[in-house]
Coordinates of C-alpha atoms in Angstrom, one line a residue:
Chain A
M1190 CA -0.4 -0.2 -0.2
N1191 CA 2.6 2.8 0.8
L1192 CA 4.2 2.0 -3.2
L1193 CA 1.2 3.1 -4.2
N1194 CA 1.2 5.9 -1.9
E1195 CA 4.7 6.5 -3.6
M1196 CA 3.5 6.4 -6.8
V1197 CA 1.0 8.8 -6.1
E1198 CA 2.8 11.0 -4.7
Q1199 CA 5.0 11.1 -7.6
E1200 CA 3.4 11.0 -10.4
M1201 CA 0.6 13.5 -9.2
G1202 CA 1.2 14.9 -6.4
L1203 CA 0.9 14.9 -2.5
A1204 CA -2.4 16.6 -2.7
A1205 CA -4.1 13.7 -4.8
W1206 CA -3.0 10.5 -2.9
N1207 CA -4.7 13.4 0.5
S1208 CA -7.3 14.0 -2.0
A1209 CA -8.3 9.9 -2.5
L1210 CA -7.3 9.3 0.8
A1211 CA -9.9 11.2 2.2
E1212 CA -13.0 10.3 -0.6
A1213 CA -11.5 6.4 0.2
G1214 CA -12.8 7.8 4.3
L1215 CA -8.7 6.3 4.8
T1216 CA -6.3 6.4 6.9
G1217 CA -3.8 6.3 4.8
T1218 CA -1.1 4.8 8.1
Y1219 CA 0.5 2.4 6.0
T1220 CA 3.5 0.5 6.6
A1221 CA 5.1 -2.9 4.5
A1222 CA 4.7 -4.7 7.2
G1223 CA 1.0 -4.4 7.2
R1224 CA -2.3 -6.8 5.9
Y1225 CA -4.2 -4.5 4.3
D1226 CA -7.7 -5.2 2.6
D1227 CA -7.8 -5.7 -0.6
N1228 CA -11.2 -3.1 -0.7
E1229 CA -8.9 -0.8 0.6
L1230 CA -6.6 -0.6 -2.7
L1231 CA -9.5 -1.3 -4.1
S1232 CA -11.1 1.5 -3.3
L1233 CA -8.0 4.0 -3.3
V1234 CA -7.2 2.7 -7.9
S1235 CA -11.2 3.6 -8.5
I1236 CA -10.7 7.1 -7.1
I1237 CA -7.7 7.4 -8.2
S1238 CA -9.1 6.5 -12.1
R1239 CA -12.2 8.0 -12.0
R1240 CA -10.1 11.5 -11.0
S1241 CA -7.0 10.3 -13.4
G1242 CA -8.4 9.6 -16.1
I1243 CA -6.9 6.1 -16.6
P1244 CA -9.0 3.3 -16.2
E1245 CA -8.2 0.7 -13.4
P1246 CA -6.6 -1.8 -14.4
A1247 CA -3.9 0.3 -17.4
L1248 CA -3.8 2.1 -13.4
I1249 CA -2.7 -1.1 -11.8
T1250 CA -0.2 -2.2 -14.8
A1251 CA 1.6 1.0 -14.0
F1252 CA 1.1 0.5 -10.3
G1253 CA 3.0 -2.9 -10.5
K1254 CA 6.2 -1.1 -13.8
F1255 CA 6.6 0.8 -10.5
M1256 CA 6.9 -1.7 -7.7
F1257 CA 9.6 -3.6 -10.5
P1258 CA 12.1 -1.0 -9.2
A1259 CA 11.6 -0.7 -5.7
F1260 CA 11.0 -4.6 -4.7
K1261 CA 15.3 -4.5 -6.4
Q1262 CA 15.7 -1.9 -4.5
R1263 CA 14.9 -3.0 -1.3
Y1264 CA 15.6 -6.7 -1.5
P1265 CA 18.3 -6.6 -5.2
E1266 CA 19.5 -10.0 -3.0
L1267 CA 16.7 -11.8 -5.1
V1268 CA 16.5 -9.9 -8.2
D1269 CA 19.9 -12.1 -10.3
D1270 CA 20.5 -8.7 -12.7
E1271 CA 23.1 -12.8 -14.7
L1272 CA 19.0 -13.8 -15.8
G1273 CA 17.5 -12.9 -18.2
L1274 CA 14.0 -11.8 -18.1
L1275 CA 12.6 -15.1 -18.8
D1276 CA 14.7 -16.9 -16.4
F1277 CA 14.3 -14.6 -14.1
L1278 CA 10.2 -15.0 -13.9
A1279 CA 11.0 -18.1 -13.6
T1280 CA 12.4 -17.5 -10.3
I1281 CA 9.2 -15.7 -8.8
E1282 CA 7.8 -19.0 -7.3
D1283 CA 10.4 -20.8 -6.1
V1284 CA 12.7 -17.8 -4.5
I1285 CA 10.4 -14.2 -4.7
H1286 CA 7.9 -16.3 -2.6
V1287 CA 9.5 -18.2 -0.5
E1288 CA 11.3 -15.4 0.2
V1289 CA 8.6 -13.0 1.0
L1290 CA 6.4 -16.5 3.2
K1291 CA 9.0 -16.1 5.0
L1292 CA 9.1 -11.9 6.0
Y1293 CA 5.9 -12.4 5.8
P1294 CA 3.8 -15.5 6.2
D1295 CA 0.7 -13.9 6.3
A1296 CA 0.9 -12.0 2.6
S1297 CA -1.1 -13.5 0.1
V1298 CA 1.0 -14.3 -2.9
P1299 CA 0.2 -15.6 -6.1
T1300 CA 0.5 -19.0 -7.2
F1301 CA 2.5 -19.6 -10.8
T1302 CA 2.6 -22.3 -12.5
Y1303 CA 5.3 -21.9 -15.4
V1304 CA 5.8 -24.2 -19.5
R1305 CA 8.9 -22.9 -21.1
Q1306 CA 7.5 -23.0 -24.7
A1307 CA 10.7 -22.0 -26.3
E1308 CA 14.1 -20.6 -25.8
N1309 CA 12.3 -17.1 -26.1
H1310 CA 8.4 -18.3 -24.9
L1311 CA 8.1 -18.5 -21.0
E1312 CA 4.1 -19.4 -20.5
M1313 CA 2.9 -17.8 -17.0
R1314 CA 0.1 -19.5 -16.4
Y1315 CA -1.3 -16.3 -12.8
D1316 CA -3.5 -18.5 -10.6
S1317 CA -4.7 -15.6 -7.7
P1318 CA -8.2 -15.3 -5.9
R1319 CA -7.2 -11.6 -6.2
R1320 CA -7.6 -12.0 -9.6
L1321 CA -4.5 -9.5 -10.0
C1322 CA -3.5 -10.2 -13.1
A1323 CA -3.5 -6.3 -13.7
L1324 CA -0.8 -6.0 -11.6
A1325 CA 1.0 -9.1 -12.8
E1326 CA 2.1 -7.2 -16.5
G1327 CA 3.2 -4.6 -14.5
L1328 CA 5.4 -6.8 -12.6
I1329 CA 6.6 -8.4 -16.4
A1330 CA 6.7 -4.7 -17.9
G1331 CA 8.7 -3.1 -14.6
A1332 CA 11.3 -6.8 -14.7
A1333 CA 11.8 -5.9 -18.6
A1334 CA 13.1 -2.7 -18.0
H1335 CA 15.3 -3.5 -16.0
Y1336 CA 16.4 -6.3 -18.1
N1337 CA 16.6 -4.1 -21.5
A1338 CA 14.2 -7.0 -23.0
V1339 CA 12.0 -6.1 -25.9
Y1340 CA 9.0 -8.3 -25.4
D1341 CA 5.1 -9.4 -27.2
L1342 CA 3.0 -10.7 -24.3
H1343 CA -0.3 -12.3 -25.3
H1344 CA -2.8 -12.4 -22.0
S1345 CA -5.0 -16.0 -22.3
P1346 CA -7.4 -16.9 -20.8
C1347 CA -7.9 -14.3 -18.1
M1348 CA -9.3 -15.2 -14.8
H1349 CA -12.0 -11.9 -15.1
D1350 CA -13.4 -13.7 -17.9
G1351 CA -14.0 -17.2 -16.2
A1352 CA -10.9 -18.9 -16.8
A1353 CA -9.5 -21.0 -13.9
Y1354 CA -6.6 -19.1 -14.7
C1355 CA -4.6 -16.6 -16.2
G1356 CA -2.4 -17.3 -18.8
L1357 CA 0.6 -15.3 -19.2
N1358 CA 2.5 -16.2 -22.4
V1359 CA 5.7 -13.2 -22.5
T1360 CA 7.8 -13.8 -25.8
I1361 CA 11.6 -12.0 -25.9
R1362 CA 11.1 -9.9 -29.6
Chain B
M716 CA 4.1 22.3 1.2
S717 CA 6.8 23.9 2.4
D718 CA 10.9 23.7 2.1
E719 CA 11.2 22.3 6.1
F720 CA 7.8 20.8 5.5
E721 CA 9.5 18.1 2.6
K722 CA 12.0 18.1 3.8
A723 CA 10.9 16.3 7.2
Y724 CA 8.4 14.3 5.4
H725 CA 10.9 13.1 3.3
R726 CA 12.6 12.6 6.4
E727 CA 10.4 10.8 8.7
K728 CA 9.1 9.2 5.5
A729 CA 13.4 7.6 4.8
A730 CA 13.1 6.6 9.5
R731 CA 9.4 4.3 8.5
L732 CA 12.4 2.5 5.6
E733 CA 14.9 2.0 7.5
A734 CA 12.3 0.7 10.2
E735 CA 10.7 -1.2 8.3
K736 CA 14.2 -2.8 7.3
L737 CA 15.0 -3.6 10.4
L738 CA 12.1 -5.3 11.1
E739 CA 12.3 -7.4 8.2
D740 CA 15.6 -8.1 9.2
S741 CA 14.6 -9.3 12.6
S742 CA 11.5 -11.3 10.6
R743 CA 14.0 -13.7 8.4
E744 CA 16.3 -14.0 12.0
L745 CA 12.9 -15.4 13.7
Y746 CA 11.9 -16.8 10.6
F747 CA 15.4 -19.5 11.1
K748 CA 15.7 -20.1 14.7
N749 CA 11.0 -20.7 14.2
R750 CA 12.7 -23.2 11.4
E751 CA 15.9 -24.8 13.8
L752 CA 12.9 -24.7 16.2
E753 CA 10.1 -27.2 15.0
A754 CA 13.6 -29.0 13.6
A755 CA 14.5 -29.0 17.3
N756 CA 10.6 -30.1 18.3
E757 CA 10.8 -32.9 15.9
N758 CA 13.5 -34.7 17.2
L759 CA 12.0 -34.5 19.9
K760 CA 9.1 -36.0 19.4
R761 CA 10.9 -39.1 17.7
N762 CA 12.9 -40.3 20.7
Q763 CA 10.3 -39.5 22.6
Q764 CA 8.5 -42.0 20.2
Q765 CA 11.7 -44.2 21.4
L766 CA 11.6 -43.7 24.5
V767 CA 8.0 -44.4 24.8
Q768 CA 8.9 -48.5 23.4
Q769 CA 11.7 -48.7 25.2
E770 CA 9.0 -48.4 28.6
K771 CA 7.6 -50.5 26.8
M772 CA 10.5 -52.7 26.0
A773 CA 12.1 -51.8 29.5
S774 CA 8.0 -53.6 30.8
V775 CA 8.2 -56.6 29.0
G776 CA 11.4 -57.8 30.9
F777 CA 10.1 -56.9 33.5
L778 CA 7.0 -59.9 32.7
A779 CA 9.5 -61.7 31.0
S780 CA 10.1 -64.3 35.0
G781 CA 5.9 -64.2 34.8
I782 CA 5.9 -64.8 31.0
A783 CA 8.3 -67.6 30.7
H784 CA 6.4 -68.4 34.1
E785 CA 2.7 -68.3 32.5
I786 CA 3.7 -70.5 29.7
N787 CA 6.2 -73.2 30.6
N788 CA 3.2 -73.8 33.4
P789 CA 0.9 -75.4 30.2
L790 CA 3.4 -75.7 28.1
G791 CA 4.9 -78.8 30.1
Y792 CA 2.2 -80.8 31.4
S793 CA 1.1 -80.6 26.7
L794 CA 4.1 -82.0 26.6
S795 CA 3.9 -84.7 29.3
N796 CA 0.3 -85.2 27.7
M797 CA 2.2 -86.3 24.7
T798 CA 4.3 -88.5 26.3
V799 CA 1.7 -90.2 27.8
L800 CA -1.0 -89.6 24.1
K801 CA 2.5 -91.3 22.6
E802 CA 2.4 -94.8 24.2
Y803 CA -1.4 -95.0 23.5
A804 CA -0.5 -94.4 19.9
D805 CA 1.9 -97.8 20.3
D806 CA -0.3 -99.8 22.1
L807 CA -2.9 -98.8 19.9
A808 CA -0.5 -100.0 16.4
V809 CA 0.5 -102.9 18.4
M810 CA -3.8 -103.5 18.3
M811 CA -4.0 -102.9 15.3
K812 CA -0.7 -105.1 14.4
A813 CA -2.6 -107.8 16.3
L814 CA -6.2 -107.2 14.4
D815 CA -4.6 -107.5 10.9
T816 CA -2.4 -110.8 12.0
A817 CA -5.7 -112.6 13.5
T818 CA -6.7 -115.8 12.8
D819 CA -9.7 -115.9 15.7
L820 CA -11.4 -113.5 17.7
D821 CA -10.1 -114.7 21.0
T822 CA -6.5 -114.3 20.6
V823 CA -7.5 -110.9 19.8
R824 CA -9.8 -110.2 22.7
D825 CA -6.7 -111.3 24.7
T826 CA -4.9 -108.9 23.2
I827 CA -6.5 -106.2 23.9
V828 CA -7.7 -107.0 27.2
D829 CA -3.6 -106.9 28.0
D830 CA -3.1 -103.5 26.6
N831 CA -6.3 -102.6 28.6
I832 CA -8.1 -100.5 25.8
Q833 CA -10.7 -99.7 28.3
H834 CA -8.7 -97.3 30.1
I835 CA -7.2 -95.8 26.6
L836 CA -10.4 -94.6 25.6
A837 CA -11.4 -93.5 28.5
D838 CA -8.1 -91.8 29.1
L839 CA -8.3 -89.6 25.6
P840 CA -10.5 -87.1 25.6
D841 CA -9.6 -85.7 28.7
L842 CA -5.7 -85.9 27.7
L843 CA -6.6 -84.5 24.3
A844 CA -8.4 -81.2 25.5
E845 CA -6.3 -80.6 28.3
S846 CA -3.6 -80.3 26.3
I847 CA -5.7 -78.6 23.2
H848 CA -6.9 -76.2 26.9
G849 CA -2.8 -76.0 27.7
L850 CA -1.8 -75.0 24.1
E851 CA -4.6 -72.8 23.7
S852 CA -3.7 -70.8 26.7
V853 CA 0.1 -70.0 25.8
K854 CA -1.3 -69.5 22.2
Q855 CA -2.7 -66.4 23.9
I856 CA -0.5 -65.4 26.1
V857 CA 1.7 -65.0 23.3
S858 CA -0.7 -62.8 21.8
D859 CA -1.4 -60.7 24.1
L860 CA 2.4 -60.3 24.5
R861 CA 2.2 -59.3 21.3
A862 CA -0.4 -57.1 21.1
F863 CA 1.5 -54.8 24.5
A864 CA 4.9 -54.5 23.1
R865 CA 3.3 -53.4 18.9
S866 CA 5.1 -50.8 18.5
G867 CA 5.4 -47.1 18.1
E868 CA 3.7 -46.7 15.1
D869 CA 0.2 -48.2 16.8
S870 CA -2.9 -46.2 14.9
A871 CA -5.8 -45.5 15.9
A872 CA -8.9 -48.2 15.9
T873 CA -11.9 -48.7 17.6
A874 CA -12.1 -51.2 21.1
N875 CA -13.5 -51.3 24.7
L876 CA -11.1 -51.0 26.7
N877 CA -12.7 -53.5 28.8
E878 CA -10.8 -55.9 26.5
I879 CA -7.5 -53.8 26.3
L880 CA -7.9 -54.1 29.9
Q881 CA -8.4 -57.7 30.5
T882 CA -5.2 -58.3 27.3
T883 CA -3.2 -56.7 29.7
L884 CA -4.3 -58.4 32.9
N885 CA -3.3 -61.6 31.6
V886 CA 0.3 -60.7 30.3
L887 CA 0.4 -59.0 34.0
K888 CA -0.5 -62.6 35.3
G889 CA 2.4 -64.6 35.4
Q890 CA 3.9 -61.1 37.8
I891 CA 0.7 -60.3 39.9
K892 CA -1.7 -63.7 40.3
H893 CA -0.5 -64.8 43.6
R894 CA 0.5 -62.1 45.9
Y895 CA -1.7 -59.2 44.6
P896 CA -4.9 -60.3 43.4
V897 CA -7.3 -58.0 41.3
E898 CA -10.4 -57.5 42.1
T899 CA -12.0 -55.6 38.6
H900 CA -15.2 -54.1 38.7
L901 CA -16.2 -53.9 34.6
G902 CA -18.8 -51.1 34.3
V903 CA -21.1 -51.8 30.2
L904 CA -18.6 -49.8 28.0
P905 CA -19.0 -47.8 24.0
P906 CA -16.1 -48.7 22.1
V907 CA -13.8 -46.0 21.5
T908 CA -11.2 -45.2 18.7
C909 CA -7.6 -45.4 20.5
M910 CA -4.4 -47.1 20.8
A911 CA -4.7 -50.1 21.8
G912 CA -1.0 -51.4 22.4
K913 CA -0.6 -47.8 24.2
L914 CA -4.1 -48.1 26.5
S915 CA -1.6 -51.5 27.3
Q916 CA 1.8 -50.0 28.1
V917 CA -0.5 -47.5 29.8
F918 CA -2.8 -49.7 32.4
A919 CA 0.6 -52.2 33.0
N920 CA 2.7 -49.4 33.9
I921 CA -0.1 -48.0 36.5
I922 CA -0.4 -51.6 38.0
I923 CA 3.0 -52.2 38.5
N924 CA 3.4 -49.0 40.2
A925 CA 0.4 -50.6 42.6
T926 CA 2.3 -53.5 43.2
Q927 CA 5.6 -51.9 44.1
A928 CA 4.0 -49.9 46.2
M929 CA 3.1 -52.7 48.0
P930 CA 5.5 -55.2 48.5
D931 CA 3.7 -57.8 51.2
G932 CA 1.3 -57.9 48.3
G933 CA -2.4 -56.4 48.5
K934 CA -5.2 -55.9 46.5
V935 CA -5.6 -54.1 42.9
Y936 CA -8.8 -52.6 42.1
I937 CA -9.7 -51.9 38.5
E938 CA -13.3 -49.7 37.7
T939 CA -15.2 -49.2 34.2
R940 CA -17.8 -47.7 33.9
A941 CA -19.5 -44.8 31.1
D942 CA -19.8 -41.3 32.2
G943 CA -21.6 -39.3 29.1
D944 CA -19.6 -38.7 25.7
H945 CA -16.3 -40.9 27.9
V946 CA -15.5 -43.9 29.8
I947 CA -13.0 -43.7 32.6
V948 CA -11.2 -46.4 34.1
E949 CA -9.6 -46.3 37.8
I950 CA -7.1 -48.5 39.8
S951 CA -7.1 -48.0 42.7
D952 CA -4.6 -50.2 44.9
D953 CA -4.2 -50.6 49.0
G954 CA -0.8 -48.8 49.4
P955 CA 0.0 -46.2 51.5
G956 CA -0.5 -42.9 49.0
I957 CA 0.7 -41.1 47.2
P958 CA 3.2 -38.3 49.3
E959 CA 1.2 -35.4 49.3
A960 CA 4.1 -33.3 47.9
H961 CA 5.2 -35.9 45.1
L962 CA 1.3 -35.7 43.7
T963 CA 1.6 -32.7 42.2
E964 CA 5.6 -34.4 40.6
V965 CA 4.6 -38.1 39.8
F966 CA 3.8 -37.0 36.1
S967 CA 7.0 -35.6 35.1
P968 CA 9.5 -36.3 33.5
F969 CA 12.4 -38.0 35.3
F970 CA 10.6 -38.1 38.3
T971 CA 11.6 -41.2 40.3
T972 CA 11.3 -42.6 44.1
K973 CA 13.3 -45.6 43.0
P974 CA 16.9 -46.1 44.0
V975 CA 19.6 -44.6 40.5
G976 CA 18.9 -47.3 38.0
E977 CA 15.8 -48.5 39.1
G978 CA 13.2 -46.1 37.5
T979 CA 14.1 -44.1 34.8
G980 CA 11.1 -41.9 35.8
L981 CA 9.3 -42.1 32.7
G982 CA 6.9 -44.6 33.1
L983 CA 3.7 -42.3 34.0
A984 CA 5.2 -38.5 32.1
I985 CA 5.1 -41.8 28.8
C986 CA 1.2 -42.8 29.6
Y987 CA 0.5 -38.3 31.1
A988 CA 1.6 -38.0 26.9
I989 CA -0.3 -41.1 25.9
I990 CA -3.5 -40.3 27.6
T991 CA -3.4 -36.7 27.2
E992 CA -1.6 -35.8 23.3
D993 CA -3.1 -39.2 21.6
H994 CA -6.2 -39.5 23.0
R995 CA -7.1 -36.2 24.3
G996 CA -8.6 -37.9 27.1
S997 CA -6.9 -37.1 30.9
L998 CA -4.7 -38.4 33.9
S999 CA -4.7 -37.8 37.4
V1000 CA -3.9 -39.5 40.2
T1001 CA -5.1 -38.8 44.1
N1002 CA -5.1 -40.9 47.8
G1003 CA -7.8 -42.8 48.8
A1004 CA -10.5 -41.8 46.4
G1005 CA -10.7 -44.8 44.9
R1006 CA -12.0 -48.5 46.0
G1007 CA -8.2 -49.4 47.1
V1008 CA -7.3 -47.1 50.2
G1009 CA -4.1 -46.1 48.3
A1010 CA -2.9 -44.4 44.8
N1011 CA -6.0 -43.9 42.4
F1012 CA -5.3 -43.2 38.7
K1013 CA -7.9 -41.7 37.0
I1014 CA -8.0 -42.3 33.5
T1015 CA -10.9 -40.0 31.1
I1016 CA -10.9 -41.6 28.2
P1017 CA -13.4 -39.0 25.2
L1018 CA -15.4 -41.3 22.7
C1019 CA -14.8 -39.9 20.1

């Protein structure tokens, strides 16, 4: 939550964050160690989306993209610069989520399963009751920027269309 | 926002990040400590299982002479009967041969009279019945002993506590029957889900303790009853009881009043763990509250 705070402050100004909190009726006292109701995040995203004119999915994706460098700065040991984008993405489930759960055992992390379709093509299957696949798209974009990778993303199927999981097919150009 | 406030704001934000980092470092350390503790706990559980089995085997060792006597007695008279039966078989073989080669009936009759076939025929059913009974007794003792000494991986199954008590008493019989008569008052009990081998170990341990509290002999009393959603087993004796100061300690590991080398002090601690942890029941001890005037151990096991 405090990363959303960071992003809104940085991109739209402190006043925008304060007024979004006021409209949502929230105190905005967020720390990394806290666990907050998803509805608080969705409510803030909805307000910021309406005020900025950016559609909610695009806003969540932008948030994911913003999260990646912040994550890298905070946990540099978890982002191996020697890996390429696809190899890094393939470590999320077994390395990053494991480490996150060590620090925050109650954290709600999604489940990723992988199929390496080709050297330049990774199929990631995203599964989470929170259905924040747009956030995953943003994190992929943030990671791609970090690894200087140019890629195509094909998102199909999608949990928002009733599928059991989201297919995030990443192909390096 | 004024410059001063903005500076203060960024400083506070940096302080928060620093605090979060410290918290994460502590959480990570806690995580690894926790893992170590979990591993140590697993290790302790494994050791505890081994101790349970060792304690059980120690009981088997203690009971060995009595069991040997219990087996030896029926085996002895069965073997003696077999010797007589062999002689009878030889006599019958002679008679059959005489019948086979006889030319006249009088000779055959003489042979039969000589060999006293009437006596053999009268004795045979008794000898056979007695021998079968003796061998079945041996089979039952071995079967009870196997049930008692079952390994630590005793799995839960539906059983009647009266039957488990009876099996336990059969195993203990050789050790206690002459000097420690057991008076049983077994009520009608519903079946319970339990680990029969482990419960047998608990009953044996308490009964053996009762006999050890009465070096000059005395009665052991066993009472069972159903009480709502529990079944209750009470085992008491006519010994002096447990000193008041020890009543709260008898279930503590390594607590023993026996001389060094004679008791591990784990028996009742293991009983306590078997009843409270494996069966979600309770085990308590009081003096003079049972049928006997001495210590009274009360075991309560829930029905499900």
